[in-house]
Tab-separated table of N, CA and C in Angstrom:
chain	number	residue	atom	x	y	z
A	157	LEU	N	16.437	-198.108	-20.456
A	157	LEU	CA	17.424	-197.161	-19.987
A	157	LEU	C	18.720	-197.880	-19.662
A	158	PRO	N	19.830	-197.163	-19.773
A	158	PRO	CA	21.101	-197.764	-19.369
A	158	PRO	C	21.070	-198.145	-17.897
A	159	ILE	N	22.017	-198.940	-17.473
A	159	ILE	CA	22.037	-199.453	-16.114
A	159	ILE	C	22.934	-198.583	-15.232
A	160	LEU	N	22.416	-198.186	-14.074
A	160	LEU	CA	23.179	-197.452	-13.082
A	160	LEU	C	23.034	-198.176	-11.759
A	161	ARG	N	24.160	-198.434	-11.118
A	161	ARG	CA	24.145	-199.009	-9.781
A	161	ARG	C	24.589	-197.917	-8.823
A	162	SER	N	23.868	-197.766	-7.734
A	162	SER	CA	24.187	-196.731	-6.766
A	162	SER	C	24.175	-197.331	-5.366
A	163	LYS	N	25.234	-197.038	-4.604
A	163	LYS	CA	25.305	-197.495	-3.217
A	163	LYS	C	25.454	-196.269	-2.331
A	164	THR	N	24.442	-196.007	-1.531
A	164	THR	CA	24.479	-194.863	-0.617
A	164	THR	C	25.424	-195.170	0.526
A	165	LEU	N	26.332	-194.231	0.804
A	165	LEU	CA	27.302	-194.402	1.871
A	165	LEU	C	26.993	-193.563	3.109
A	166	VAL	N	26.493	-192.333	2.886
A	166	VAL	CA	26.238	-191.415	3.992
A	166	VAL	C	24.920	-190.694	3.730
A	167	VAL	N	24.091	-190.584	4.756
A	167	VAL	CA	22.851	-189.828	4.679
A	167	VAL	C	22.805	-188.907	5.899
A	168	THR	N	22.654	-187.608	5.641
A	168	THR	CA	22.449	-186.643	6.716
A	168	THR	C	21.230	-185.809	6.363
A	169	ASP	N	20.842	-184.911	7.239
A	169	ASP	CA	19.721	-184.017	6.934
A	169	ASP	C	20.075	-183.039	5.824
A	170	GLN	N	21.385	-182.790	5.618
A	170	GLN	CA	21.823	-181.800	4.648
A	170	GLN	C	22.230	-182.377	3.296
A	171	ALA	N	22.671	-183.639	3.233
A	171	ALA	CA	23.187	-184.185	1.980
A	171	ALA	C	23.240	-185.710	2.036
A	172	THR	N	23.401	-186.307	0.852
A	172	THR	CA	23.683	-187.728	0.749
A	172	THR	C	24.938	-187.903	-0.075
A	173	LEU	N	25.637	-189.006	0.176
A	173	LEU	CA	26.845	-189.332	-0.577
A	173	LEU	C	26.717	-190.783	-1.013
A	174	ALA	N	26.928	-191.026	-2.308
A	174	ALA	CA	26.800	-192.376	-2.854
A	174	ALA	C	27.913	-192.631	-3.859
A	175	VAL	N	28.203	-193.909	-4.073
A	175	VAL	CA	29.078	-194.317	-5.167
A	175	VAL	C	28.172	-194.837	-6.265
A	176	GLN	N	28.342	-194.285	-7.466
A	176	GLN	CA	27.516	-194.691	-8.606
A	176	GLN	C	28.407	-195.315	-9.664
A	177	SER	N	27.925	-196.405	-10.272
A	177	SER	CA	28.674	-197.088	-11.301
A	177	SER	C	27.731	-197.417	-12.448
A	178	GLY	N	28.192	-197.167	-13.674
A	178	GLY	CA	27.390	-197.452	-14.857
A	178	GLY	C	26.968	-196.204	-15.568
A	179	ASN	N	25.806	-196.256	-16.146
A	179	ASN	CA	25.336	-195.168	-16.998
A	179	ASN	C	23.844	-194.983	-16.733
A	180	VAL	N	23.368	-193.778	-16.960
A	180	VAL	CA	21.960	-193.493	-16.717
A	180	VAL	C	21.449	-192.610	-17.857
A	181	GLY	N	20.164	-192.734	-18.186
A	181	GLY	CA	19.569	-191.899	-19.217
A	181	GLY	C	19.517	-190.433	-18.803
A	182	LYS	N	19.330	-189.544	-19.763
A	182	LYS	CA	19.291	-188.107	-19.488
A	182	LYS	C	18.128	-187.781	-18.566
A	183	HIS	N	18.421	-186.998	-17.520
A	183	HIS	CA	17.434	-186.683	-16.499
A	183	HIS	C	17.833	-185.414	-15.764
A	184	TYR	N	16.972	-184.970	-14.873
A	184	TYR	CA	17.327	-183.868	-13.972
A	184	TYR	C	16.659	-184.103	-12.621
A	185	HIS	N	17.136	-183.363	-11.627
A	185	HIS	CA	16.557	-183.380	-10.286
A	185	HIS	C	16.007	-181.984	-10.025
A	186	ALA	N	14.734	-181.898	-9.697
A	186	ALA	CA	14.088	-180.597	-9.505
A	186	ALA	C	14.447	-179.954	-8.171
A	187	LYS	N	14.815	-180.759	-7.174
A	187	LYS	CA	14.990	-180.215	-5.829
A	187	LYS	C	16.375	-180.400	-5.237
A	188	SER	N	17.271	-181.078	-5.945
A	188	SER	CA	18.616	-181.321	-5.387
A	188	SER	C	19.704	-180.912	-6.377
A	189	ASP	N	20.716	-180.223	-5.839
A	189	ASP	CA	21.943	-180.010	-6.600
A	189	ASP	C	22.769	-181.285	-6.478
A	190	GLU	N	23.601	-181.554	-7.508
A	190	GLU	CA	24.427	-182.757	-7.479
A	190	GLU	C	25.856	-182.398	-7.796
A	191	ILE	N	26.774	-182.991	-7.051
A	191	ILE	CA	28.198	-182.842	-7.315
A	191	ILE	C	28.732	-184.250	-7.579
A	192	GLN	N	29.415	-184.434	-8.707
A	192	GLN	CA	29.973	-185.746	-9.036
A	192	GLN	C	31.483	-185.624	-9.179
A	193	TYR	N	32.190	-186.540	-8.511
A	193	TYR	CA	33.632	-186.660	-8.678
A	193	TYR	C	33.855	-187.945	-9.469
A	194	ILE	N	34.430	-187.832	-10.652
A	194	ILE	CA	34.611	-188.988	-11.535
A	194	ILE	C	35.822	-189.785	-11.037
A	195	VAL	N	35.574	-191.055	-10.712
A	195	VAL	CA	36.617	-191.939	-10.197
A	195	VAL	C	37.221	-192.795	-11.307
A	196	GLU	N	36.361	-193.350	-12.160
A	196	GLU	CA	36.795	-194.242	-13.242
A	196	GLU	C	35.997	-193.985	-14.506
A	197	GLY	N	36.584	-194.334	-15.630
A	197	GLY	CA	35.897	-194.246	-16.917
A	197	GLY	C	36.124	-192.926	-17.611
A	198	THR	N	36.233	-193.007	-18.918
A	198	THR	CA	36.332	-191.814	-19.738
A	198	THR	C	35.242	-191.869	-20.791
A	199	GLY	N	34.881	-190.722	-21.338
A	199	GLY	CA	33.854	-190.672	-22.369
A	199	GLY	C	33.201	-189.309	-22.393
A	200	THR	N	31.944	-189.289	-22.813
A	200	THR	CA	31.201	-188.036	-22.871
A	200	THR	C	29.962	-188.144	-22.010
A	201	ALA	N	29.498	-186.991	-21.537
A	201	ALA	CA	28.293	-186.927	-20.734
A	201	ALA	C	27.528	-185.668	-21.095
A	202	TRP	N	26.218	-185.723	-20.944
A	202	TRP	CA	25.396	-184.532	-21.096
A	202	TRP	C	25.492	-183.711	-19.832
A	203	LEU	N	25.657	-182.429	-20.006
A	203	LEU	CA	25.617	-181.487	-18.892
A	203	LEU	C	24.912	-180.248	-19.429
A	204	GLY	N	23.649	-180.100	-19.044
A	204	GLY	CA	22.838	-179.032	-19.630
A	204	GLY	C	22.525	-179.362	-21.075
A	205	ASP	N	22.765	-178.398	-21.963
A	205	ASP	CA	22.458	-178.607	-23.384
A	205	ASP	C	23.680	-178.979	-24.223
A	206	ARG	N	24.766	-179.421	-23.564
A	206	ARG	CA	25.967	-179.763	-24.317
A	206	ARG	C	26.580	-181.055	-23.795
A	207	GLN	N	27.385	-181.676	-24.633
A	207	GLN	CA	28.126	-182.858	-24.217
A	207	GLN	C	29.531	-182.436	-23.826
A	208	VAL	N	30.030	-183.014	-22.743
A	208	VAL	CA	31.377	-182.699	-22.273
A	208	VAL	C	32.178	-183.987	-22.141
A	209	GLU	N	33.479	-183.878	-22.365
A	209	GLU	CA	34.386	-185.008	-22.159
A	209	GLU	C	34.590	-185.157	-20.651
A	210	ILE	N	34.512	-186.388	-20.173
A	210	ILE	CA	34.766	-186.607	-18.756
A	210	ILE	C	35.874	-187.650	-18.592
A	211	LYS	N	36.610	-187.512	-17.475
A	211	LYS	CA	37.695	-188.432	-17.174
A	211	LYS	C	37.917	-188.442	-15.673
A	212	PRO	N	38.619	-189.450	-15.171
A	212	PRO	CA	38.880	-189.524	-13.732
A	212	PRO	C	39.531	-188.230	-13.223
A	213	GLY	N	39.107	-187.844	-12.028
A	213	GLY	CA	39.653	-186.632	-11.404
A	213	GLY	C	38.820	-185.389	-11.637
A	214	MET	N	37.834	-185.470	-12.545
A	214	MET	CA	36.991	-184.312	-12.814
A	214	MET	C	35.922	-184.151	-11.739
A	215	LEU	N	35.551	-182.920	-11.486
A	215	LEU	CA	34.472	-182.597	-10.575
A	215	LEU	C	33.389	-181.901	-11.380
A	216	LEU	N	32.176	-182.456	-11.379
A	216	LEU	CA	31.046	-181.868	-12.090
A	216	LEU	C	30.074	-181.302	-11.079
A	217	VAL	N	29.718	-180.047	-11.233
A	217	VAL	CA	28.719	-179.411	-10.384
A	217	VAL	C	27.457	-179.262	-11.225
A	218	ILE	N	26.375	-179.890	-10.788
A	218	ILE	CA	25.141	-179.965	-11.567
A	218	ILE	C	24.015	-179.313	-10.759
A	219	PRO	N	23.688	-178.060	-11.074
A	219	PRO	CA	22.614	-177.378	-10.338
A	219	PRO	C	21.263	-178.062	-10.575
A	220	LYS	N	20.391	-178.003	-9.555
A	220	LYS	CA	19.062	-178.608	-9.704
A	220	LYS	C	18.402	-178.050	-10.967
A	221	GLY	N	17.651	-178.917	-11.645
A	221	GLY	CA	16.982	-178.533	-12.885
A	221	GLY	C	17.845	-178.675	-14.126
A	222	THR	N	19.127	-179.011	-13.986
A	222	THR	CA	20.039	-179.153	-15.137
A	222	THR	C	20.027	-180.595	-15.619
A	223	ALA	N	19.735	-180.795	-16.901
A	223	ALA	CA	19.748	-182.132	-17.477
A	223	ALA	C	21.174	-182.666	-17.471
A	224	HIS	N	21.319	-183.961	-17.168
A	224	HIS	CA	22.636	-184.576	-17.184
A	224	HIS	C	22.501	-186.085	-17.369
A	225	ALA	N	23.577	-186.701	-17.874
A	225	ALA	CA	23.616	-188.150	-18.073
A	225	ALA	C	24.962	-188.542	-18.631
A	226	GLY	N	25.400	-189.745	-18.281
A	226	GLY	CA	26.523	-190.329	-18.994
A	226	GLY	C	25.994	-190.788	-20.346
A	227	THR	N	26.785	-190.689	-21.388
A	227	THR	CA	26.270	-191.106	-22.694
A	227	THR	C	27.144	-192.165	-23.346
A	228	VAL	N	28.415	-191.872	-23.565
A	228	VAL	CA	29.281	-192.820	-24.245
A	228	VAL	C	30.540	-193.046	-23.416
A	229	ALA	N	30.683	-194.246	-22.885
A	229	ALA	CA	31.912	-194.591	-22.170
A	229	ALA	C	32.918	-195.122	-23.173
A	230	THR	N	34.095	-194.522	-23.226
A	230	THR	CA	35.123	-194.985	-24.163
A	230	THR	C	36.166	-195.836	-23.477
A	231	SER	N	36.227	-195.789	-22.158
A	231	SER	CA	37.202	-196.569	-21.398
A	231	SER	C	36.580	-197.006	-20.082
A	232	GLY	N	36.057	-198.209	-20.038
A	232	GLY	CA	35.480	-198.747	-18.804
A	232	GLY	C	34.157	-198.110	-18.441
A	233	ARG	N	33.562	-198.641	-17.373
A	233	ARG	CA	32.293	-198.099	-16.873
A	233	ARG	C	32.568	-196.803	-16.137
A	234	PHE	N	31.598	-195.891	-16.204
A	234	PHE	CA	31.699	-194.682	-15.403
A	234	PHE	C	31.531	-195.053	-13.937
A	235	LYS	N	32.362	-194.472	-13.071
A	235	LYS	CA	32.203	-194.629	-11.637
A	235	LYS	C	32.425	-193.256	-11.025
A	236	ALA	N	31.504	-192.831	-10.169
A	236	ALA	CA	31.577	-191.500	-9.588
A	236	ALA	C	31.124	-191.515	-8.147
A	237	ILE	N	31.644	-190.567	-7.387
A	237	ILE	CA	31.107	-190.277	-6.070
A	237	ILE	C	30.111	-189.158	-6.267
A	238	ALA	N	28.870	-189.359	-5.854
A	238	ALA	CA	27.809	-188.383	-6.085
A	238	ALA	C	27.298	-187.846	-4.752
A	239	ILE	N	27.293	-186.522	-4.640
A	239	ILE	CA	26.787	-185.847	-3.448
A	239	ILE	C	25.555	-185.058	-3.875
A	240	LYS	N	24.457	-185.236	-3.156
A	240	LYS	CA	23.220	-184.509	-3.471
A	240	LYS	C	22.833	-183.645	-2.283
A	241	VAL	N	22.601	-182.359	-2.596
A	241	VAL	CA	22.304	-181.358	-1.561
A	241	VAL	C	21.054	-180.598	-1.961
A	242	PRO	N	19.975	-180.574	-1.191
A	242	PRO	CA	19.718	-181.444	-0.052
A	242	PRO	C	19.556	-182.878	-0.533
A	243	PRO	N	19.409	-183.841	0.392
A	243	PRO	CA	19.248	-185.232	-0.036
A	243	PRO	C	18.128	-185.366	-1.070
A	244	GLN	N	18.360	-186.214	-2.040
A	244	GLN	CA	17.373	-186.408	-3.104
A	244	GLN	C	16.150	-187.134	-2.566
A	245	ALA	N	14.999	-186.532	-2.755
A	245	ALA	CA	13.729	-187.149	-2.325
A	245	ALA	C	13.306	-188.214	-3.329
A	246	ASN	N	12.536	-189.190	-2.864
A	246	ASN	CA	11.952	-190.181	-3.775
A	246	ASN	C	11.147	-189.464	-4.842
A	247	GLY	N	11.296	-189.874	-6.082
A	247	GLY	CA	10.537	-189.270	-7.176
A	247	GLY	C	11.144	-187.991	-7.727
A	248	ASP	N	12.344	-187.607	-7.283
A	248	ASP	CA	12.954	-186.366	-7.760
A	248	ASP	C	13.893	-186.591	-8.945
A	249	THR	N	13.712	-187.685	-9.664
A	249	THR	CA	14.452	-187.891	-10.905
A	249	THR	C	13.452	-187.846	-12.051
A	250	VAL	N	13.622	-186.866	-12.934
A	250	VAL	CA	12.724	-186.703	-14.073
A	250	VAL	C	13.516	-187.061	-15.327
A	251	PHE	N	13.139	-188.176	-15.983
A	251	PHE	CA	13.827	-188.624	-17.183
A	251	PHE	C	13.347	-187.867	-18.406
A	252	LEU	N	14.290	-187.593	-19.308
A	252	LEU	CA	14.019	-186.844	-20.543
A	252	LEU	C	14.254	-187.764	-21.749
A	253	ASN	N	13.717	-187.387	-22.881
A	253	ASN	CA	13.939	-188.162	-24.121
A	253	ASN	C	15.239	-187.798	-24.744
């Protein structure tokens, strides 16, 4: 799988906030919604059943159960602020082919 580095910054009972850098294989979270604010990097990402162009300044809202992944970075590594509501439980990442 591609490499993703994640540093958790805030943990509350309602949400977590982390800075993520790199790329991750296509996956979904069964119990957490995810909001990503793209800080760096341009390219394409999976969001549901389609690929979308992403660039700094974009806000992605990813409902639980929606497949998503960075796929092709065309300018630098992807870097995003990721908020998960409720906090993502251990084992709540399901990787897809």
